[in-house]
Amino acid sequence: MNQIICNRIEALREVMRRESIDAFIFPSTDPHNGEYVPAHWEGRKWISGFNGSAGTAVVTMDDAALWTDSRYFIAAEEQLRGTGFKLMKERVEGTPTITKWLGMKLATVESPSVGVDGMVNSAAAVDALIAGLRAEGGITVRTNFDPLSVIWHDRPPVPADKVVVHPLEYAGEPCREKLERIRRSLRERHAYGMLVSALDDIAWTLNLRGTDVHCNPVFVAYLLIGPKQATLFVDPAKLSPEVREYLSAEGVATADYGDVRRALAAYGEYNILMDRNETCYTLFNIPPCLKVAAESPIPAMKAVKNTVEIEGFRQAMLRDGVALVKFLRWLRPAVEAGEQTEMSVGDKLACLRAVQPLYRGLSFDTIAAYREHGAIVHYEAEPDTDAALRPEGFILIDSGAQYLDGTTDITRTIALGPLTDEERLAYTLVLKGHIQLELCKFPRGASGTQLDALARKDLWRYGLNYLHGTGHGVGSYLNVHEGPHQIRMEYKPAPIVEGMTVTDEPGVYLAGRFGVRIENTLLAVPYRDTEFGRFLGFEPLTLCPIDTAPVIPGMLAPEEKDWLNDYHRTVCDRLSPLLDDEADRRWLADACRTI
């Protein structure tokens, strides 16, 4: 594999020489700025060999480097070995930015030029790159060339899977009404239209779903919303007669996916809103229309679930909980019997979910990480790393499913047998942080950054921390990662309001030893109104026992014990009637016993 990557880099450099490009930058995104992208646009993975969901690869004529965040440090170190790529650890002291690194590498090059594909880099990212490289001595940026179109000979095609209508009984709001809400918001921004690039925003707006992106029920398209007419730019082969009829009835025209450039050039309204963080650089800079560079109003709308979506989440969590109870009851005896591995238990959990009504697939690839693998935040077992499980230590299982009525995301860390004192301490501190966020009451409109410390404060007292976010939004039969709100240390101003889903997932990761994470998906709900305004709290949507075997009970505050016991009582009460096996019910009652 490493020689394959080296050969690809050499082929790239040959093209760079012909094009007079001194460095080329490969992001992890596609023309729609998605977190997860179709294989056709996995250029950074293809050129570097690193398969994490976040990272940027940079190749010069004599060097190569890859920047990624703390979730992938351990995995990237292994995958980049022997490729010629150096790992650059983002947000770690001493790591140069991409522009600083390029400034140093190209310092002796006359009139240096850096290439990026303007179709797969957002306008905001390219503008920041241009400014940064200008400060490094006037390095120019070229945006109109994709070297992968020349050197990636077996490049996968753009997906052409069919699009389907997402029924109103699960969507809860007709497409026409969503479009009218969007148009009202555009008028408030003095915008006459809008280009929607984000695939989940398009799917939500039109009440359509697809299978173009692994684990995310979206499809490749653009949506141009005008004052009275909307046009979906999509491969016509993806649309059945029924979908075409549906779109026409909702006031949405269709055009070929590749026609979006011509449509923007011919756009006849006074101005158009484009989100610089979502729209690719090439489309954003098509003349002649005046651009309103503002945030898309759709993510904030999509983040607040309607009553039908909320009920859908609750029903999906019930079915997911049944699958998880059956899995957890099976897990420890199966490990004790032998021959179980990380991959085999992940497959078992997927099979138990697959038999549940309305199941449509996983919401992300399952993380089943045993012992030291648990310290790799986004570890994914492969045949050459698939660890055999033993009745000792922790296994961390982060998993989720797509159901027609909701998306699930849950992490449980389970003791498979005896634990060390260090493991029990770390587990208890993570549980305390998880519970403190669940207990939180806060003014409506507070940002997740203002809540984040609640999940970390007990860890901080022991000099422990985690470098990923504490929580993210979850889509309604859509992407498992959804914004604009987040709970994380870095400042994210998006307010949290009632109706939003958000995860609660603090953790601890000790390299070479173990990892712990405990995650529920929560719903922001009204708490009480006071003279200081409305206060909100969180309702746990996830229904699954939290392993109490590793807990040091004396470290839990009374309110934390009360929350855990109340939560387990709710889990038992709601799931027991749905379990048709008496042994499952007995196991659940024992797992939810009072501590």
Coordinates of C-alpha atoms in Angstrom, one line a residue:
M1 CA 0.0 0.0 0.0
N2 CA 2.8 2.4 0.9
Q3 CA 4.5 1.9 -2.5
I4 CA 1.1 2.5 -4.2
I5 CA 0.9 5.9 -2.4
C6 CA 4.4 6.8 -3.4
N7 CA 3.6 6.0 -7.0
R8 CA 0.5 8.2 -6.8
I9 CA 2.6 11.1 -5.4
E10 CA 5.1 10.8 -8.2
A11 CA 2.3 10.8 -10.8
L12 CA 0.9 14.0 -9.2
R13 CA 4.3 15.7 -9.3
E14 CA 4.6 15.0 -13.0
V15 CA 1.3 16.8 -13.6
M16 CA 2.3 19.6 -11.3
R17 CA 5.5 20.1 -13.3
R18 CA 3.6 20.4 -16.5
E19 CA 1.1 22.8 -15.0
S20 CA 3.8 24.9 -13.2
I21 CA 2.2 24.2 -9.8
D22 CA 4.6 24.0 -6.9
A23 CA 2.2 22.5 -4.3
F24 CA -1.3 21.0 -4.3
I25 CA -3.8 20.9 -1.4
F26 CA -6.3 18.1 -1.0
P27 CA -9.2 18.7 1.5
S28 CA -11.6 16.1 2.8
T29 CA -14.6 17.7 1.3
D30 CA -16.6 17.5 -2.0
P31 CA -18.5 20.2 -4.0
H32 CA -21.1 20.2 -1.2
N33 CA -18.7 20.6 1.7
G34 CA -19.9 17.4 3.3
E35 CA -18.3 15.7 6.3
Y36 CA -18.7 12.3 4.6
V37 CA -18.3 12.3 0.9
P38 CA -19.0 9.9 -2.0
A39 CA -16.0 7.8 -3.1
H40 CA -15.7 10.0 -6.3
W41 CA -14.4 12.9 -4.2
E42 CA -12.2 11.0 -1.7
G43 CA -9.1 12.6 -3.3
R44 CA -7.3 13.2 0.0
K45 CA -7.8 9.5 1.0
W46 CA -6.6 8.4 -2.4
I47 CA -3.5 10.5 -2.5
S48 CA -2.4 9.9 1.1
G49 CA -3.8 6.5 2.2
F50 CA -5.3 8.2 5.4
N51 CA -9.0 7.2 5.7
G52 CA -10.2 9.4 8.5
S53 CA -13.1 11.7 7.9
A54 CA -11.1 14.9 8.6
G55 CA -7.8 16.0 7.3
T56 CA -5.9 18.0 4.6
A57 CA -3.1 16.6 2.5
V58 CA -0.5 18.9 1.0
V59 CA 2.1 17.8 -1.6
T60 CA 5.0 19.9 -2.8
M61 CA 7.7 18.9 -5.4
D62 CA 9.9 17.4 -2.6
D63 CA 7.7 17.0 0.5
A64 CA 4.3 16.0 1.7
A65 CA 2.3 16.5 4.9
L66 CA -1.1 15.7 6.3
W67 CA -3.0 17.8 8.9
T68 CA -5.6 16.2 11.1
D69 CA -7.1 16.6 14.5
S70 CA -6.7 14.6 17.8
R71 CA -9.3 12.0 16.9
Y72 CA -7.0 10.6 14.3
F73 CA -3.4 11.1 15.6
I74 CA -2.8 7.5 16.4
A75 CA -4.5 6.1 13.3
A76 CA -2.9 8.6 11.0
E77 CA 0.6 7.9 12.4
E78 CA 0.1 4.2 11.4
Q79 CA -1.5 4.8 8.0
L80 CA 1.0 7.4 6.8
R81 CA 4.0 5.3 7.7
G82 CA 6.2 4.8 4.6
T83 CA 4.1 7.0 2.4
G84 CA 6.3 10.1 2.5
F85 CA 3.6 12.1 4.3
K86 CA 4.5 13.7 7.6
L87 CA 1.7 13.9 10.2
M88 CA 0.9 17.4 11.3
K89 CA -1.1 17.5 14.6
E90 CA -3.7 20.3 14.5
R91 CA -4.0 22.5 17.5
V92 CA -0.9 21.0 19.1
E93 CA 1.8 23.6 20.1
G94 CA 4.6 23.7 17.5
T95 CA 2.5 22.5 14.6
P96 CA 2.7 25.0 11.7
T97 CA -0.4 25.9 9.8
I98 CA -0.7 24.9 6.2
T99 CA 0.1 28.4 5.0
K100 CA 3.1 28.7 7.3
W101 CA 4.4 25.3 6.2
L102 CA 4.0 26.2 2.6
G103 CA 5.7 29.5 3.2
M104 CA 8.8 27.7 4.5
K105 CA 8.8 25.0 1.8
L106 CA 8.4 27.4 -1.1
A107 CA 10.6 30.2 0.2
T108 CA 13.3 29.6 -2.4
V109 CA 10.9 29.0 -5.3
E110 CA 10.6 31.8 -7.8
S111 CA 7.0 33.0 -8.2
P112 CA 5.5 30.0 -6.4
S113 CA 2.0 28.7 -7.2
V114 CA -0.3 26.6 -5.0
G115 CA -3.2 24.6 -6.5
V116 CA -6.6 23.8 -5.1
D117 CA -9.6 22.4 -6.8
G118 CA -12.1 25.3 -6.6
M119 CA -15.0 22.8 -6.9
V120 CA -14.2 20.9 -3.7
N121 CA -13.0 23.8 -1.5
S122 CA -15.5 26.3 0.1
A123 CA -15.3 29.9 -0.8
A124 CA -14.4 30.7 2.8
A125 CA -11.6 28.2 2.9
V126 CA -10.0 29.4 -0.4
D127 CA -10.3 33.1 0.6
A128 CA -8.5 32.3 3.9
L129 CA -5.9 30.3 2.0
I130 CA -5.3 33.2 -0.5
A131 CA -4.9 35.7 2.4
G132 CA -2.6 33.4 4.3
L133 CA -0.3 32.7 1.4
R134 CA -0.2 36.3 0.4
A135 CA 1.2 37.0 3.9
E136 CA 3.8 34.3 3.3
G137 CA 5.5 36.3 0.5
G138 CA 2.9 36.6 -2.3
I139 CA 2.3 32.9 -3.1
T140 CA -0.4 32.7 -5.7
V141 CA -3.3 30.3 -5.7
R142 CA -4.7 28.5 -8.7
T143 CA -8.3 27.1 -8.4
N144 CA -9.2 25.9 -11.9
F145 CA -7.4 22.6 -12.1
D146 CA -8.1 19.1 -10.7
P147 CA -5.1 16.8 -11.1
L148 CA -7.1 13.8 -10.0
S149 CA -9.0 14.0 -13.3
V150 CA -5.7 13.2 -14.9
I151 CA -4.0 10.7 -12.6
W152 CA -6.9 8.8 -10.9
H153 CA -7.6 6.3 -13.7
D154 CA -10.0 4.1 -11.8
R155 CA -11.8 6.9 -10.1
P156 CA -15.3 5.9 -8.9
P157 CA -18.2 7.6 -10.7
V158 CA -20.5 10.1 -9.1
P159 CA -23.3 8.0 -7.5
A160 CA -26.4 7.5 -9.6
D161 CA -28.7 5.8 -7.0
K162 CA -32.4 6.6 -7.0
V163 CA -34.0 9.4 -4.9
V164 CA -37.1 8.6 -2.8
V165 CA -39.8 10.7 -1.2
H166 CA -39.6 10.9 2.6
P167 CA -43.2 10.5 3.7
L168 CA -44.9 13.3 5.5
E169 CA -45.8 11.0 8.3
Y170 CA -42.1 11.0 9.3
A171 CA -41.1 14.5 7.9
G172 CA -43.9 16.3 9.7
E173 CA -43.9 19.4 7.4
P174 CA -44.6 19.6 3.7
C175 CA -41.9 20.7 1.3
R176 CA -44.0 23.7 0.2
E177 CA -44.2 25.1 3.7
K178 CA -40.4 24.6 4.2
L179 CA -39.7 26.5 1.0
E180 CA -42.0 29.4 2.1
R181 CA -40.3 29.5 5.5
I182 CA -36.9 29.7 3.7
R183 CA -38.1 32.5 1.4
R184 CA -39.4 34.5 4.4
S185 CA -36.0 34.2 6.0
L186 CA -34.3 35.3 2.7
R187 CA -36.5 38.3 2.5
E188 CA -35.5 39.3 6.1
R189 CA -31.9 39.1 4.8
H190 CA -32.8 41.2 1.7
A191 CA -31.9 38.3 -0.5
Y192 CA -33.9 37.4 -3.7
G193 CA -32.8 33.8 -3.9
M194 CA -30.4 31.2 -2.5
L195 CA -28.1 28.4 -3.7
V196 CA -28.2 25.4 -1.4
S197 CA -25.2 23.1 -1.7
A198 CA -25.3 21.1 1.6
L199 CA -26.8 17.7 0.7
D200 CA -28.6 17.2 4.0
D201 CA -30.2 20.7 3.7
I202 CA -31.5 19.8 0.3
A203 CA -32.9 16.4 1.5
W204 CA -34.6 18.1 4.5
T205 CA -36.0 21.0 2.4
L206 CA -37.5 18.8 -0.3
N207 CA -38.5 15.8 2.0
L208 CA -36.4 13.5 -0.2
R209 CA -33.8 10.9 0.7
G210 CA -31.1 9.0 -1.1
T211 CA -28.2 6.6 -0.7
D212 CA -25.3 8.5 -2.3
V213 CA -23.2 8.9 0.8
H214 CA -22.2 6.1 3.1
C215 CA -24.5 6.0 6.2
N216 CA -26.1 9.3 5.3
P217 CA -29.5 9.2 3.5
V218 CA -28.7 12.0 1.1
F219 CA -28.2 12.4 -2.7
V220 CA -25.9 14.5 -4.9
A221 CA -27.6 17.7 -6.0
Y222 CA -27.9 21.5 -5.9
L223 CA -31.0 23.4 -5.1
L224 CA -31.6 26.9 -6.4
I225 CA -34.4 28.7 -4.6
G226 CA -35.8 31.8 -6.2
P227 CA -38.6 34.2 -5.1
K228 CA -41.3 31.9 -6.6
Q229 CA -39.6 29.0 -8.3
A230 CA -37.1 26.4 -7.0
T231 CA -34.9 24.2 -9.2
L232 CA -33.2 20.9 -8.2
F233 CA -30.0 20.2 -10.2
V234 CA -29.6 16.4 -10.1
D235 CA -28.7 13.6 -12.4
P236 CA -32.0 12.9 -14.2
A237 CA -31.5 9.2 -14.0
K238 CA -31.9 9.4 -10.2
L239 CA -35.6 10.6 -10.5
S240 CA -38.4 8.2 -10.9
P241 CA -41.7 9.4 -12.5
E242 CA -43.2 9.4 -9.1
V243 CA -40.5 11.7 -7.7
R244 CA -40.8 14.0 -10.6
E245 CA -44.5 14.3 -10.2
Y246 CA -44.0 14.9 -6.4
L247 CA -41.5 17.7 -7.1
S248 CA -43.7 19.4 -9.7
A249 CA -46.6 19.4 -7.3
E250 CA -44.4 21.0 -4.6
G251 CA -43.4 23.8 -7.1
V252 CA -39.9 22.4 -7.8
A253 CA -38.4 22.2 -11.3
T254 CA -35.5 19.9 -12.2
A255 CA -32.4 20.3 -14.3
D256 CA -29.3 18.3 -14.9
Y257 CA -26.7 18.3 -12.1
G258 CA -24.0 19.8 -14.5
D259 CA -26.2 22.7 -15.5
V260 CA -25.8 24.6 -12.2
R261 CA -22.9 26.7 -13.4
R262 CA -24.9 27.9 -16.5
A263 CA -28.0 28.5 -14.3
L264 CA -26.0 30.7 -11.9
A265 CA -24.5 32.7 -14.8
A266 CA -28.0 33.3 -16.2
Y267 CA -29.6 34.0 -12.8
G268 CA -31.8 37.0 -13.4
E269 CA -32.6 38.2 -9.9
Y270 CA -31.0 41.2 -8.2
N271 CA -28.9 39.1 -5.8
I272 CA -28.5 35.6 -4.4
L273 CA -27.5 34.4 -0.9
M274 CA -24.6 32.0 -0.8
D275 CA -23.1 30.6 2.4
R276 CA -19.3 31.0 2.0
N277 CA -18.8 28.0 4.3
E278 CA -21.0 25.7 2.3
T279 CA -20.7 26.9 -1.3
C280 CA -17.6 25.9 -3.3
Y281 CA -15.2 28.7 -4.4
T282 CA -15.9 28.1 -8.1
L283 CA -19.7 28.5 -7.9
F284 CA -19.5 31.3 -5.4
N285 CA -17.4 33.4 -7.9
I286 CA -19.6 32.9 -11.0
P287 CA -20.5 36.4 -12.3
P288 CA -22.5 38.5 -12.7
C289 CA -25.0 38.3 -9.9
L290 CA -24.5 40.2 -6.7
K291 CA -23.8 37.9 -3.8
V292 CA -25.2 38.1 -0.3
A293 CA -22.6 36.3 1.7
A294 CA -24.5 35.1 4.7
E295 CA -25.2 31.9 6.6
S296 CA -27.8 29.6 5.2
P297 CA -31.0 29.8 7.2
I298 CA -31.7 26.1 6.7
P299 CA -29.4 24.5 9.3
A300 CA -31.0 26.4 12.1
M301 CA -34.5 25.5 10.8
K302 CA -33.5 21.8 10.4
A303 CA -32.0 21.6 13.8
V304 CA -35.3 22.4 15.6
K305 CA -37.3 19.2 15.3
N306 CA -41.1 19.4 14.8
T307 CA -43.5 17.4 16.9
V308 CA -43.7 14.6 14.4
E309 CA -39.9 14.3 14.2
I310 CA -39.6 14.3 18.0
E311 CA -42.1 11.5 18.3
G312 CA -40.2 9.7 15.6
F313 CA -36.9 10.0 17.6
R314 CA -38.7 8.5 20.6
Q315 CA -40.0 5.6 18.7
A316 CA -36.7 5.0 16.9
M317 CA -34.9 5.0 20.3
L318 CA -37.3 2.4 21.6
R319 CA -36.5 0.0 18.8
D320 CA -32.8 0.8 19.0
G321 CA -33.0 0.2 22.8
V322 CA -34.5 -3.3 22.3
A323 CA -31.6 -4.2 19.9
L324 CA -29.1 -2.9 22.4
V325 CA -30.5 -4.8 25.3
K326 CA -30.4 -8.0 23.3
F327 CA -26.8 -7.2 22.3
L328 CA -25.6 -6.4 25.8
R329 CA -27.2 -9.5 27.3
W330 CA -25.4 -11.5 24.7
L331 CA -22.0 -9.8 24.9
R332 CA -20.3 -10.9 28.1
P333 CA -21.3 -14.6 27.9
A334 CA -20.2 -14.6 24.3
V335 CA -16.8 -13.1 25.2
E336 CA -16.4 -15.6 28.0
A337 CA -17.1 -18.4 25.6
G338 CA -14.3 -17.2 23.4
E339 CA -13.8 -16.5 19.7
Q340 CA -15.3 -13.0 19.7
T341 CA -13.5 -10.1 18.2
E342 CA -14.1 -6.4 17.7
M343 CA -15.5 -7.0 14.2
S344 CA -17.7 -9.9 15.2
V345 CA -19.4 -8.0 18.0
G346 CA -20.0 -5.0 15.7
D347 CA -21.6 -7.4 13.2
K348 CA -23.8 -8.9 15.9
L349 CA -25.1 -5.5 16.9
A350 CA -25.8 -4.5 13.3
C351 CA -27.8 -7.8 12.8
L352 CA -29.9 -7.1 15.9
R353 CA -30.7 -3.6 14.6
A354 CA -31.4 -4.8 11.1
V355 CA -34.5 -6.8 12.2
Q356 CA -36.1 -3.8 13.8
P357 CA -39.0 -2.1 12.0
L358 CA -38.2 0.9 9.8
Y359 CA -34.4 0.1 9.9
R360 CA -32.5 1.6 6.9
G361 CA -28.9 1.0 7.8
L362 CA -26.1 2.2 10.1
S363 CA -25.8 6.0 10.8
F364 CA -22.0 5.6 10.9
D365 CA -19.5 2.8 10.9
T366 CA -19.5 1.1 14.3
I367 CA -16.6 1.7 16.6
A368 CA -15.9 -1.4 18.6
A369 CA -12.6 -0.7 20.3
Y370 CA -11.1 -3.1 22.9
R371 CA -8.6 -2.1 25.5
E372 CA -5.8 0.1 24.0
H373 CA -7.9 0.5 20.8
G374 CA -10.4 2.5 22.8
A375 CA -7.8 5.2 23.1
I376 CA -8.1 5.8 19.4
V377 CA -11.1 8.1 19.3
H378 CA -12.4 7.1 15.8
Y379 CA -10.9 3.6 15.7
E380 CA -12.5 1.3 13.2
A381 CA -11.5 -2.4 13.3
E382 CA -10.1 -3.9 10.1
P383 CA -9.0 -7.5 9.5
D384 CA -5.4 -6.7 10.3
T385 CA -6.2 -4.9 13.6
D386 CA -9.3 -6.9 14.7
A387 CA -8.5 -7.7 18.4
A388 CA -9.7 -10.8 20.1
L389 CA -11.9 -10.1 23.1
R390 CA -11.1 -11.5 26.5
P391 CA -13.1 -11.4 29.8
E392 CA -11.2 -8.4 31.2
G393 CA -10.8 -4.7 30.6
F394 CA -13.1 -2.3 28.6
I395 CA -14.6 -2.4 25.2
L396 CA -15.9 0.9 23.9
I397 CA -18.8 0.6 21.4
D398 CA -20.0 3.8 19.6
S399 CA -22.8 3.0 17.2
G400 CA -26.0 4.2 15.6
A401 CA -28.7 3.4 13.1
Q402 CA -30.9 5.0 10.5
Y403 CA -34.6 4.5 10.9
L404 CA -37.3 6.0 8.7
D405 CA -38.4 8.0 11.8
G406 CA -35.1 8.9 13.4
T407 CA -31.4 8.6 13.7
T408 CA -29.6 7.1 16.7
D409 CA -26.1 7.7 18.1
I410 CA -25.0 6.0 21.4
T411 CA -21.7 5.0 23.1
R412 CA -21.4 2.6 25.9
T413 CA -18.1 1.5 27.5
I414 CA -18.6 -2.0 29.0
A415 CA -16.5 -3.9 31.5
L416 CA -15.9 -7.4 30.1
G417 CA -14.3 -8.5 33.3
P418 CA -11.9 -7.3 36.0
L419 CA -10.7 -3.7 35.8
T420 CA -7.8 -1.7 37.2
D421 CA -8.2 1.1 39.7
E422 CA -7.2 3.5 36.9
E423 CA -9.9 2.2 34.6
R424 CA -12.6 2.5 37.3
L425 CA -11.5 6.0 38.2
A426 CA -11.6 7.2 34.6
Y427 CA -15.0 5.6 34.0
T428 CA -16.5 7.2 37.0
L429 CA -15.1 10.7 36.1
V430 CA -16.5 10.4 32.6
L431 CA -19.9 9.3 34.0
K432 CA -20.0 12.2 36.3
G433 CA -19.4 14.6 33.4
H434 CA -22.0 12.9 31.4
I435 CA -24.6 13.2 34.2
Q436 CA -23.7 16.8 35.0
L437 CA -24.6 17.8 31.4
E438 CA -27.8 15.8 31.5
L439 CA -28.7 17.7 34.8
C440 CA -27.9 21.1 33.3
K441 CA -30.5 23.9 33.3
F442 CA -29.7 26.9 31.2
P443 CA -31.2 30.1 29.7
R444 CA -32.7 29.6 26.3
G445 CA -30.3 30.7 23.7
A446 CA -27.1 29.8 25.6
S447 CA -24.4 28.4 23.3
G448 CA -23.0 24.9 23.7
T449 CA -19.6 26.4 24.6
Q450 CA -21.1 27.9 27.8
L451 CA -22.2 24.3 28.8
D452 CA -19.2 22.4 27.8
A453 CA -17.2 22.8 31.0
L454 CA -19.9 21.0 33.0
A455 CA -18.9 17.8 31.3
R456 CA -15.2 18.3 31.9
K457 CA -14.9 19.9 35.3
D458 CA -14.4 16.6 37.2
L459 CA -11.9 15.4 34.7
W460 CA -10.0 18.6 34.9
R461 CA -9.6 18.2 38.7
Y462 CA -7.6 15.1 37.9
G463 CA -5.6 16.7 35.1
L464 CA -7.6 14.8 32.5
N465 CA -9.3 16.1 29.3
Y466 CA -10.5 15.1 25.9
L467 CA -9.9 17.0 22.7
H468 CA -13.1 16.3 20.8
G469 CA -16.4 18.1 21.2
T470 CA -18.8 17.1 23.9
G471 CA -21.9 17.1 21.7
H472 CA -23.3 17.6 18.2
G473 CA -26.8 17.8 16.7
V474 CA -28.4 14.6 15.2
G475 CA -30.6 14.6 12.1
S476 CA -34.1 13.2 11.7
Y477 CA -33.4 10.3 9.4
L478 CA -30.5 12.4 8.1
N479 CA -26.8 12.9 8.9
V480 CA -25.8 11.8 12.4
H481 CA -23.7 15.0 12.7
E482 CA -25.8 18.1 12.4
G483 CA -25.3 21.8 13.3
P484 CA -25.2 24.6 13.6
H485 CA -25.2 24.1 17.4
Q486 CA -22.4 22.1 19.2
I487 CA -21.2 21.6 22.7
R488 CA -17.4 22.0 22.6
M489 CA -14.5 24.0 24.1
E490 CA -14.0 26.1 21.0
Y491 CA -16.4 29.0 20.8
K492 CA -19.5 28.1 18.8
P493 CA -22.1 30.9 19.1
A494 CA -25.1 29.0 17.7
P495 CA -27.8 29.1 20.4
I496 CA -29.5 26.0 21.9
V497 CA -33.3 26.2 21.8
E498 CA -36.1 23.8 22.6
G499 CA -36.6 21.1 20.0
M500 CA -32.9 20.6 19.2
T501 CA -31.2 17.3 19.5
V502 CA -27.7 17.1 20.8
T503 CA -25.4 14.4 22.0
D504 CA -23.7 14.2 25.4
E505 CA -20.4 12.3 25.0
P506 CA -17.5 13.1 27.3
G507 CA -14.5 10.7 27.3
V508 CA -11.0 9.9 28.4
Y509 CA -8.4 8.3 26.2
L510 CA -5.1 7.0 27.6
A511 CA -2.8 6.0 24.7
G512 CA -1.7 2.4 24.8
R513 CA -4.1 1.6 27.7
F514 CA -7.8 2.2 27.2
G515 CA -10.5 4.7 26.3
V516 CA -13.9 5.5 28.0
R517 CA -16.8 7.4 26.4
I518 CA -20.5 7.4 27.5
E519 CA -23.0 9.0 25.1
N520 CA -26.7 9.6 25.0
T521 CA -28.7 11.7 22.4
L522 CA -30.6 14.4 24.2
L523 CA -33.6 16.7 23.4
A524 CA -33.6 20.3 24.6
V525 CA -36.9 20.9 26.4
P526 CA -38.5 23.7 28.4
Y527 CA -37.6 23.7 32.1
R528 CA -39.3 26.7 33.6
D529 CA -40.1 30.4 32.9
T530 CA -38.8 33.0 35.3
E531 CA -38.4 36.7 35.5
F532 CA -35.1 36.1 33.7
G533 CA -36.7 34.4 30.8
R534 CA -37.2 30.8 29.7
F535 CA -34.8 28.1 31.0
L536 CA -34.3 24.8 29.3
G537 CA -33.1 21.4 30.2
F538 CA -32.3 18.1 28.5
E539 CA -34.4 15.0 28.1
P540 CA -32.4 11.8 27.3
L541 CA -33.8 10.2 24.1
T542 CA -31.4 7.2 24.2
L543 CA -32.8 4.2 26.1
C544 CA -30.0 1.8 27.1
P545 CA -28.5 0.8 30.4
I546 CA -25.2 2.4 31.4
D547 CA -22.8 -0.2 32.8
T548 CA -22.6 0.3 36.6
A549 CA -20.0 -2.4 37.2
P550 CA -17.0 0.0 36.8
V551 CA -18.5 2.8 38.9
I552 CA -16.9 3.9 42.2
P553 CA -20.2 4.7 43.9
G554 CA -18.7 6.9 46.6
M555 CA -17.5 9.3 44.0
L556 CA -21.0 10.1 42.7
A557 CA -22.7 13.0 44.3
P558 CA -26.3 12.3 45.6
E559 CA -27.8 14.2 42.6
E560 CA -25.7 12.1 40.2
K561 CA -26.9 8.8 41.8
D562 CA -30.5 10.0 41.7
W563 CA -30.2 10.9 38.0
L564 CA -28.6 7.5 37.2
N565 CA -31.3 5.6 39.1
D566 CA -34.1 7.6 37.6
Y567 CA -32.7 7.1 34.1
H568 CA -32.4 3.4 34.6
R569 CA -35.9 3.2 36.0
T570 CA -37.1 5.0 32.8
V571 CA -35.1 2.6 30.6
C572 CA -36.5 -0.4 32.3
D573 CA -40.1 0.8 32.3
R574 CA -40.1 1.7 28.6
L575 CA -38.1 -1.2 27.2
S576 CA -39.4 -4.1 29.3
P577 CA -42.9 -4.3 27.6
L578 CA -41.2 -4.5 24.2
L579 CA -38.9 -7.5 25.1
D580 CA -40.6 -10.8 24.2
D581 CA -37.9 -12.9 25.9
E582 CA -38.2 -13.3 29.7
A583 CA -34.4 -13.7 29.9
D584 CA -34.0 -10.3 28.3
R585 CA -36.4 -8.7 30.7
R586 CA -34.5 -10.2 33.7
W587 CA -31.2 -9.0 32.4
L588 CA -32.6 -5.5 31.8
A589 CA -34.0 -5.4 35.4
D590 CA -30.6 -6.4 36.8
A591 CA -28.7 -3.9 34.6
C592 CA -31.0 -1.1 35.8
R593 CA -31.0 -2.0 39.5
T594 CA -30.6 0.9 41.9
I595 CA -27.1 1.8 43.1

